[in-house]
Short mmCIF file of C-alpha atoms in Angstrom, two decimals:
data_model
loop_
_atom_site.label_atom_id
_atom_site.label_comp_id
_atom_site.label_asym_id
_atom_site.label_seq_id
_atom_site.Cartn_x
_atom_site.Cartn_y
_atom_site.Cartn_z
CA UNK A 1 24.58 114.09 -145.04
CA UNK A 2 21.10 112.63 -145.07
CA UNK A 3 18.09 114.21 -143.49
CA UNK A 4 15.91 111.84 -141.46
CA UNK A 5 14.62 109.41 -144.08
CA UNK A 6 11.97 107.71 -141.98
CA UNK A 7 8.55 106.37 -142.91
CA UNK A 8 5.69 108.66 -141.83
CA UNK A 9 2.27 107.52 -140.65
CA UNK A 10 -0.64 109.83 -139.89
CA UNK A 11 -2.53 108.14 -137.08
CA UNK A 12 -3.55 108.64 -133.48
CA UNK A 13 -2.29 111.52 -131.40
CA UNK A 14 1.39 112.47 -131.40
CA UNK A 15 3.73 113.85 -128.85
CA UNK A 16 4.69 117.37 -128.02
CA UNK A 17 7.82 119.04 -129.45
CA UNK A 18 10.27 120.18 -126.79
CA UNK A 19 12.89 122.96 -126.81
CA UNK A 20 15.14 124.59 -124.30
CA UNK A 21 14.71 128.32 -124.96
CA UNK A 22 17.10 130.91 -123.52
CA UNK A 23 19.16 133.91 -124.58
CA UNK A 24 22.56 133.07 -125.99
CA UNK A 25 25.99 134.15 -126.97
CA UNK A 26 27.94 132.01 -129.23
CA UNK A 27 29.63 130.46 -132.08
CA UNK A 28 27.52 128.32 -134.35
CA UNK A 29 26.30 129.65 -137.66
CA UNK A 30 22.69 129.21 -138.71
CA UNK A 31 20.68 129.58 -141.89
CA UNK A 32 17.09 130.78 -141.66
CA UNK A 33 14.89 128.87 -144.09
CA UNK A 34 11.72 130.62 -143.00
CA UNK A 35 8.53 130.74 -145.00
CA UNK A 36 8.36 133.57 -147.55
CA UNK A 37 4.91 134.47 -146.33
CA UNK A 38 5.93 135.79 -142.93
CA UNK A 39 3.49 138.61 -142.12
CA UNK A 40 4.42 142.24 -142.52
CA UNK A 41 4.70 144.25 -139.34
CA UNK A 42 1.22 145.22 -138.11
CA UNK A 43 0.27 148.62 -136.77
CA UNK A 44 0.15 147.32 -133.20
CA UNK A 45 3.50 146.94 -131.41
CA UNK A 46 5.03 143.46 -131.39
CA UNK A 47 6.92 141.73 -128.60
CA UNK A 48 10.26 139.97 -129.08
CA UNK A 49 10.14 136.35 -127.94
CA UNK A 50 13.55 134.68 -127.79
CA UNK A 51 13.58 130.90 -127.77
CA UNK A 52 16.72 129.06 -126.76
CA UNK A 53 16.59 125.41 -127.65
CA UNK A 54 18.53 122.33 -126.62
CA UNK A 55 18.02 118.57 -126.44
CA UNK A 56 16.76 117.11 -123.18
CA UNK A 57 18.83 115.04 -120.79
CA UNK A 58 16.11 112.53 -120.07
CA UNK A 59 14.80 109.02 -120.56
CA UNK A 60 15.27 106.95 -117.44
CA UNK A 61 12.44 105.66 -115.27
CA UNK A 62 13.30 106.80 -111.77
CA UNK A 63 11.25 103.96 -110.24
CA UNK A 64 14.02 101.54 -111.24
CA UNK A 65 17.31 101.31 -109.40
CA UNK A 66 19.41 102.67 -112.24
CA UNK A 67 22.13 105.23 -112.79
CA UNK A 68 21.26 108.85 -112.02
CA UNK A 69 23.85 110.07 -114.53
CA UNK A 70 22.95 111.87 -117.73
CA UNK A 71 24.94 111.11 -120.85
CA UNK A 72 26.27 113.44 -123.53
CA UNK A 73 25.62 112.65 -127.20
CA UNK A 74 28.10 110.05 -128.44
CA UNK A 75 27.73 110.62 -132.17
CA UNK A 76 27.47 113.86 -134.12
CA UNK A 77 24.05 112.94 -135.52
CA UNK A 78 22.57 112.86 -132.01
CA UNK A 79 22.80 116.66 -132.01
CA UNK A 80 20.62 119.26 -133.73
CA UNK A 81 21.18 119.97 -137.42
CA UNK A 82 17.73 121.26 -138.47
CA UNK A 83 15.19 122.91 -136.21
CA UNK A 84 11.61 123.85 -137.08
CA UNK A 85 9.68 126.18 -134.78
CA UNK A 86 5.92 126.68 -135.24
CA UNK A 87 4.13 129.32 -133.14
CA UNK A 88 0.34 129.29 -133.00
CA UNK A 89 -2.06 132.07 -131.87
CA UNK A 90 -4.79 131.25 -129.30
CA UNK A 91 -7.38 131.29 -132.11
CA UNK A 92 -5.50 128.47 -133.86
CA UNK A 93 -3.93 130.53 -136.66
CA UNK A 94 -0.24 130.09 -137.41
CA UNK A 95 1.92 133.06 -136.42
CA UNK A 96 5.34 131.68 -137.43
CA UNK A 97 6.78 128.59 -139.10
CA UNK A 98 10.57 128.71 -139.34
CA UNK A 99 13.12 126.08 -140.33
CA UNK A 100 16.63 126.80 -139.07
CA UNK A 101 19.71 125.00 -140.36
CA UNK A 102 22.93 124.80 -138.35
CA UNK A 103 26.29 124.44 -140.05
CA UNK A 104 28.16 122.67 -137.27
CA UNK A 105 27.78 120.36 -134.32
CA UNK A 106 25.40 122.29 -132.12
CA UNK A 107 23.74 121.54 -128.83
CA UNK A 108 21.89 124.75 -128.04
CA UNK A 109 20.31 127.45 -130.21
CA UNK A 110 18.46 130.72 -129.77
CA UNK A 111 16.16 132.56 -132.15
CA UNK A 112 14.08 135.70 -131.67
CA UNK A 113 10.56 136.06 -133.08
CA UNK A 114 8.40 139.16 -133.29
CA UNK A 115 5.03 138.05 -131.90
CA UNK A 116 1.69 139.48 -130.83
CA UNK A 117 1.98 140.33 -127.11
CA UNK A 118 -0.45 139.32 -124.38
CA UNK A 119 -1.24 135.88 -125.84
CA UNK A 120 -0.70 132.31 -124.73
CA UNK A 121 1.12 130.67 -127.64
CA UNK A 122 1.32 127.00 -128.58
CA UNK A 123 4.89 126.28 -129.69
CA UNK A 124 5.76 123.12 -131.60
CA UNK A 125 9.42 122.28 -132.12
CA UNK A 126 10.89 119.59 -134.36
CA UNK A 127 14.61 118.90 -134.60
CA UNK A 128 16.01 117.01 -137.59
CA UNK A 129 12.62 116.46 -139.20
CA UNK A 130 12.42 113.37 -141.43
CA UNK A 131 12.30 114.05 -145.18
CA UNK A 132 9.02 112.15 -145.31
CA UNK A 133 7.46 114.81 -143.05
CA UNK A 134 9.10 117.85 -144.61
CA UNK A 135 6.29 118.75 -147.02
CA UNK A 136 3.62 118.37 -144.34
CA UNK A 137 5.47 120.59 -141.84
CA UNK A 138 6.67 123.14 -144.42
CA UNK A 139 3.10 123.36 -145.76
CA UNK A 140 1.87 124.87 -142.50
CA UNK A 141 1.60 128.45 -143.75
CA UNK A 142 1.51 131.63 -141.70
CA UNK A 143 -2.08 132.84 -141.27
CA UNK A 144 -3.63 129.42 -141.90
CA UNK A 145 -5.47 127.37 -139.30
CA UNK A 146 -3.06 125.05 -137.53
CA UNK A 147 -3.95 121.38 -138.09
CA UNK A 148 -3.24 120.17 -134.56
CA UNK A 149 -4.46 116.62 -135.09
CA UNK A 150 -2.33 116.16 -138.21
CA UNK A 151 0.84 117.31 -136.44
CA UNK A 152 0.16 115.33 -133.29
CA UNK A 153 -0.56 112.19 -135.31
CA UNK A 154 2.77 112.16 -137.14
CA UNK A 155 4.54 108.87 -136.55
CA UNK A 156 7.90 107.23 -137.23
CA UNK A 157 8.08 103.56 -138.09
CA UNK A 158 10.50 100.79 -138.97
CA UNK A 159 10.06 97.53 -140.84
CA UNK A 160 10.43 94.26 -138.95
CA UNK A 161 14.11 93.43 -138.55
CA UNK A 162 15.19 96.96 -139.50
CA UNK A 163 16.13 99.76 -137.06
CA UNK A 164 14.55 103.20 -137.02
CA UNK A 165 17.95 104.67 -137.96
CA UNK A 166 21.17 102.88 -138.89
CA UNK A 167 24.21 105.18 -138.86
CA UNK A 168 26.80 102.40 -138.89
CA UNK A 169 27.55 102.88 -142.60
CA UNK A 170 28.68 105.84 -144.68
CA UNK A 171 25.13 107.25 -145.03
CA UNK A 172 24.20 109.19 -141.91
CA UNK A 173 20.78 110.31 -140.66
CA UNK A 174 20.17 112.96 -138.00
CA UNK A 175 18.18 111.66 -135.02
CA UNK A 176 14.72 113.35 -134.86
CA UNK A 177 13.69 115.30 -131.75
CA UNK A 178 10.55 117.14 -130.69
CA UNK A 179 8.40 118.71 -127.97
CA UNK A 180 5.44 121.09 -127.54
CA UNK A 181 5.07 123.95 -125.08
CA UNK A 182 2.50 126.53 -124.04
CA UNK A 183 4.11 129.94 -123.49
CA UNK A 184 2.36 133.04 -122.14
CA UNK A 185 3.75 136.16 -123.80
CA UNK A 186 3.68 139.27 -121.64
CA UNK A 187 1.47 142.23 -122.48
CA UNK A 188 3.22 145.11 -124.22
CA UNK A 189 2.60 147.29 -121.16
CA UNK A 190 4.93 144.96 -119.22
CA UNK A 191 7.74 145.20 -121.77
CA UNK A 192 8.54 144.02 -125.27
CA UNK A 193 11.27 141.43 -124.70
CA UNK A 194 10.84 137.95 -123.28
CA UNK A 195 12.84 134.71 -123.12
CA UNK A 196 11.48 131.16 -122.83
CA UNK A 197 13.48 128.10 -121.75
CA UNK A 198 12.45 124.90 -123.54
CA UNK A 199 13.94 121.57 -124.64
CA UNK A 200 13.60 118.85 -127.28
CA UNK A 201 13.54 115.11 -126.64
CA UNK A 202 15.21 112.61 -128.99
CA UNK A 203 12.64 110.24 -130.50
CA UNK A 204 14.90 107.20 -130.22
CA UNK A 205 16.36 104.51 -127.96
CA UNK A 206 19.93 103.22 -128.28
CA UNK A 207 21.50 99.99 -126.97
CA UNK A 208 25.13 99.26 -126.11
CA UNK A 209 26.52 95.88 -125.10
CA UNK A 210 29.56 94.36 -123.45
CA UNK A 211 30.43 90.68 -123.05
CA UNK A 212 32.82 88.75 -120.81
CA UNK A 213 33.42 85.03 -120.25
CA UNK A 214 32.85 84.43 -116.54
CA UNK A 215 33.44 86.63 -113.49
CA UNK A 216 34.52 86.07 -109.91
CA UNK A 217 30.85 85.77 -108.96
CA UNK A 218 29.96 83.64 -112.00
CA UNK A 219 32.97 81.37 -112.58
CA UNK A 220 33.85 79.89 -115.96
CA UNK A 221 36.84 77.69 -116.73
CA UNK A 222 36.76 77.60 -120.52
CA UNK A 223 38.50 79.53 -123.29
CA UNK A 224 35.85 82.14 -124.09
CA UNK A 225 33.19 82.69 -126.71
CA UNK A 226 32.55 84.29 -130.06
CA UNK A 227 29.25 86.21 -130.13
CA UNK A 228 27.68 86.50 -133.60
CA UNK A 229 24.15 87.77 -132.90
CA UNK A 230 22.35 89.72 -130.19
CA UNK A 231 18.55 89.65 -130.16
CA UNK A 232 16.36 92.02 -128.12
CA UNK A 233 12.68 91.11 -127.92
CA UNK A 234 9.52 93.24 -127.91
CA UNK A 235 10.82 96.41 -129.54
CA UNK A 236 8.06 98.54 -131.07
CA UNK A 237 7.82 99.10 -134.81
CA UNK A 238 6.15 102.52 -134.50
CA UNK A 239 6.37 105.61 -132.30
CA UNK A 240 4.95 109.11 -132.29
CA UNK A 241 7.13 111.93 -133.55
CA UNK A 242 6.08 114.05 -130.57
CA UNK A 243 6.09 112.78 -126.97
CA UNK A 244 2.58 111.48 -126.27
CA UNK A 245 1.06 111.85 -122.78
CA UNK A 246 4.66 112.07 -121.60
CA UNK A 247 5.25 113.06 -117.99
CA UNK A 248 8.64 114.45 -116.95
CA UNK A 249 10.17 114.72 -113.50
CA UNK A 250 10.47 117.58 -112.90
CA UNK A 251 7.53 118.68 -115.07
CA UNK A 252 8.54 120.27 -118.35
CA UNK A 253 7.12 123.65 -117.22
CA UNK A 254 9.44 123.69 -114.18
CA UNK A 255 13.20 124.20 -113.95
CA UNK A 256 15.32 121.12 -113.24
CA UNK A 257 17.34 120.99 -110.03
CA UNK A 258 19.79 118.57 -111.63
CA UNK A 259 23.18 120.22 -112.30
CA UNK A 260 22.91 119.12 -115.95
CA UNK A 261 19.27 120.20 -116.25
CA UNK A 262 18.23 116.58 -116.73
CA UNK A 263 14.69 115.23 -116.50
CA UNK A 264 13.29 111.75 -116.13
CA UNK A 265 10.42 110.41 -118.19
CA UNK A 266 8.08 108.75 -115.70
CA UNK A 267 5.20 107.80 -118.01
CA UNK A 268 4.25 107.95 -121.68
CA UNK A 269 2.08 106.21 -124.27
CA UNK A 270 2.89 104.58 -127.60
CA UNK A 271 0.64 104.00 -130.63
CA UNK A 272 -1.81 101.12 -130.68
CA UNK A 273 -0.14 100.12 -133.95
CA UNK A 274 3.28 99.78 -132.28
CA UNK A 275 3.49 96.00 -132.67
CA UNK A 276 6.38 94.49 -130.66
CA UNK A 277 8.95 92.54 -132.67
CA UNK A 278 12.47 91.23 -132.12
CA UNK A 279 15.48 93.16 -133.33
CA UNK A 280 18.78 91.38 -134.00
CA UNK A 281 22.27 92.90 -134.11
CA UNK A 282 24.79 91.03 -136.29
CA UNK A 283 28.15 91.23 -134.52
CA UNK A 284 31.57 89.62 -134.21
CA UNK A 285 32.50 89.96 -130.54
CA UNK A 286 35.29 88.09 -128.80
CA UNK A 287 34.14 87.46 -125.22
CA UNK A 288 37.17 86.58 -123.13
CA UNK A 289 38.52 87.39 -119.69
CA UNK A 290 37.80 91.13 -120.05
CA UNK A 291 34.62 92.90 -121.16
CA UNK A 292 34.46 93.62 -124.90
CA UNK A 293 32.20 96.55 -125.78
CA UNK A 294 29.89 97.02 -128.74
CA UNK A 295 28.11 100.39 -129.07
CA UNK A 296 26.63 100.82 -132.58
CA UNK A 297 24.98 103.96 -133.92
CA UNK A 298 21.66 102.11 -134.28
CA UNK A 299 18.42 103.66 -133.03
CA UNK A 300 15.08 102.04 -132.22
CA UNK A 301 11.63 103.44 -131.32
CA UNK A 302 10.54 103.93 -127.73
CA UNK A 303 8.54 100.92 -126.53
CA UNK A 304 6.12 100.11 -123.72
CA UNK A 305 5.64 96.34 -123.87
CA UNK A 306 6.74 95.97 -120.23
CA UNK A 307 8.89 92.87 -120.86
CA UNK A 308 12.20 92.78 -122.74
CA UNK A 309 14.52 89.81 -123.23
CA UNK A 310 18.00 89.22 -124.60
CA UNK A 311 19.28 86.19 -126.53
CA UNK A 312 22.76 85.72 -127.97
CA UNK A 313 24.17 83.35 -130.60
CA UNK A 314 27.61 82.06 -129.59
CA UNK A 315 30.28 79.49 -130.27
CA UNK A 316 32.56 78.42 -127.42
CA UNK A 317 36.29 78.41 -128.15
CA UNK A 318 38.26 75.18 -127.78
CA UNK A 319 41.63 76.77 -126.97
CA UNK A 320 43.19 75.64 -130.27
CA UNK A 321 41.90 78.36 -132.61
CA UNK A 322 38.70 76.41 -133.11
CA UNK A 323 35.26 76.03 -131.60
CA UNK A 324 33.41 73.39 -129.65
CA UNK A 325 30.34 73.88 -131.88
CA UNK A 326 30.25 73.67 -135.67
CA UNK A 327 27.56 76.40 -135.77
CA UNK A 328 26.44 79.07 -133.30
CA UNK A 329 24.01 78.07 -130.57
CA UNK A 330 21.52 80.38 -128.88
CA UNK A 331 21.69 81.29 -125.18
CA UNK A 332 18.50 82.76 -123.78
CA UNK A 333 16.06 84.35 -123.85
CA UNK A 334 16.83 86.02 -120.56
CA UNK A 335 14.49 88.69 -119.19
CA UNK A 336 16.07 92.10 -118.75
CA UNK A 337 15.57 94.38 -115.76
CA UNK A 338 13.78 96.99 -117.86
CA UNK A 339 10.24 98.14 -117.13
CA UNK A 340 9.92 100.75 -119.87
CA UNK A 341 11.92 102.05 -122.82
CA UNK A 342 11.05 105.74 -123.20
CA UNK A 343 12.60 107.92 -125.88
CA UNK A 344 15.92 109.64 -125.25
CA UNK A 345 17.30 106.56 -123.48
CA UNK A 346 20.64 104.76 -123.80
CA UNK A 347 20.51 101.18 -122.49
CA UNK A 348 23.75 99.45 -121.47
CA UNK A 349 23.70 95.65 -121.12
CA UNK A 350 26.78 94.03 -119.57
CA UNK A 351 26.52 90.28 -120.11
CA UNK A 352 28.53 87.51 -118.54
CA UNK A 353 28.71 84.28 -120.56
CA UNK A 354 29.35 80.76 -119.28
CA UNK A 355 28.73 77.37 -120.85
CA UNK A 356 25.52 77.22 -118.80
CA UNK A 357 23.96 80.46 -120.07
CA UNK A 358 23.95 84.28 -120.00
CA UNK A 359 23.81 86.71 -117.09
CA UNK A 360 22.90 90.25 -118.21
CA UNK A 361 23.04 93.37 -116.05
CA UNK A 362 21.25 96.52 -117.23
CA UNK A 363 22.16 100.17 -116.67
CA UNK A 364 20.10 102.96 -118.22
CA UNK A 365 21.52 106.44 -118.75
CA UNK A 366 19.37 109.21 -120.22
CA UNK A 367 20.97 111.47 -122.78
CA UNK A 368 22.14 114.85 -121.57
CA UNK A 369 20.38 117.96 -122.75
CA UNK A 370 21.92 119.48 -125.86
CA UNK A 371 22.88 123.04 -124.99
CA UNK A 372 23.17 125.44 -127.93
CA UNK A 373 24.33 128.93 -127.14
CA UNK A 374 24.93 130.98 -130.28
CA UNK A 375 23.77 134.54 -130.85
CA UNK A 376 22.64 134.54 -134.46
CA UNK A 377 21.96 138.26 -134.59
CA UNK A 378 18.34 138.03 -135.75
#
């Protein structure tokens, strides 16, 4: 299995790493790859801070008339495999930097740290960190001054025409996730055990498609189509590793009233360097009288261009095992009913084809929160 082999850029301010922290009981094994320079126990009593971490069910923009459902991870690599937790004292020195490795498909994890009580901690969480960032994050040593700007400026990028992650082949990459929280640890006079509930947000957007030749509302009397390419316009080439100026509903400090603990992303910012480009899927889809689905394990950066379009390359069938065109022709572009594309979003586009054009309908379903509930005995 590959770690996240993504290009890293150090620029601008990056987004906060998110975790769902709670106490747990469970069944997933974990390896602690913590730094060897963890401090020895001081003379003053320490508190036990248990963090329980899962991946957020989030991504939709509630302002749009879209589905209110939250979706479970479809592929194994949309779950947590590696988890780094960095805890920072109020004076900016690093208290802990731990990398945890999970041996199975996990969607919630807990870990207990011994921490100085009575402090407000900054907690940065990265799931499935890219290999290109590993040395920078592992180099944050306990007792050193935390380089906030460096961490918050970490970025993921893709080349033009290439996705952020392509898991359609034999080589697989775990989808990166992150968030940042501020946690007030109780004073030792109030007790020495505390639990925090946090979450991580997947730093990716996924598209799925389905095609059909005509409907009752949009009649078509031909023999169907073969779709060979799908092009989505104005997808960013760069995104922050951490959510940047991201606003959740409900706010990330508050519990969610959704039965699945889901949250919506209502606003966010992307890097100034996030140039919009087209991305094309190469496909072989037979669009006939019933919808044919195409849901690849391909991931793109979050984007905020405000206008997204779809174009498709097709050949119309002639009813005799041939085509009416010698080469594919393009239908579109057709503007999609999408205002924003925040991270942690799965976009479904159901498209009706006729010989006069394309008629797409968009549904957006945020990913469900990954819930990990093992007791690792630390």
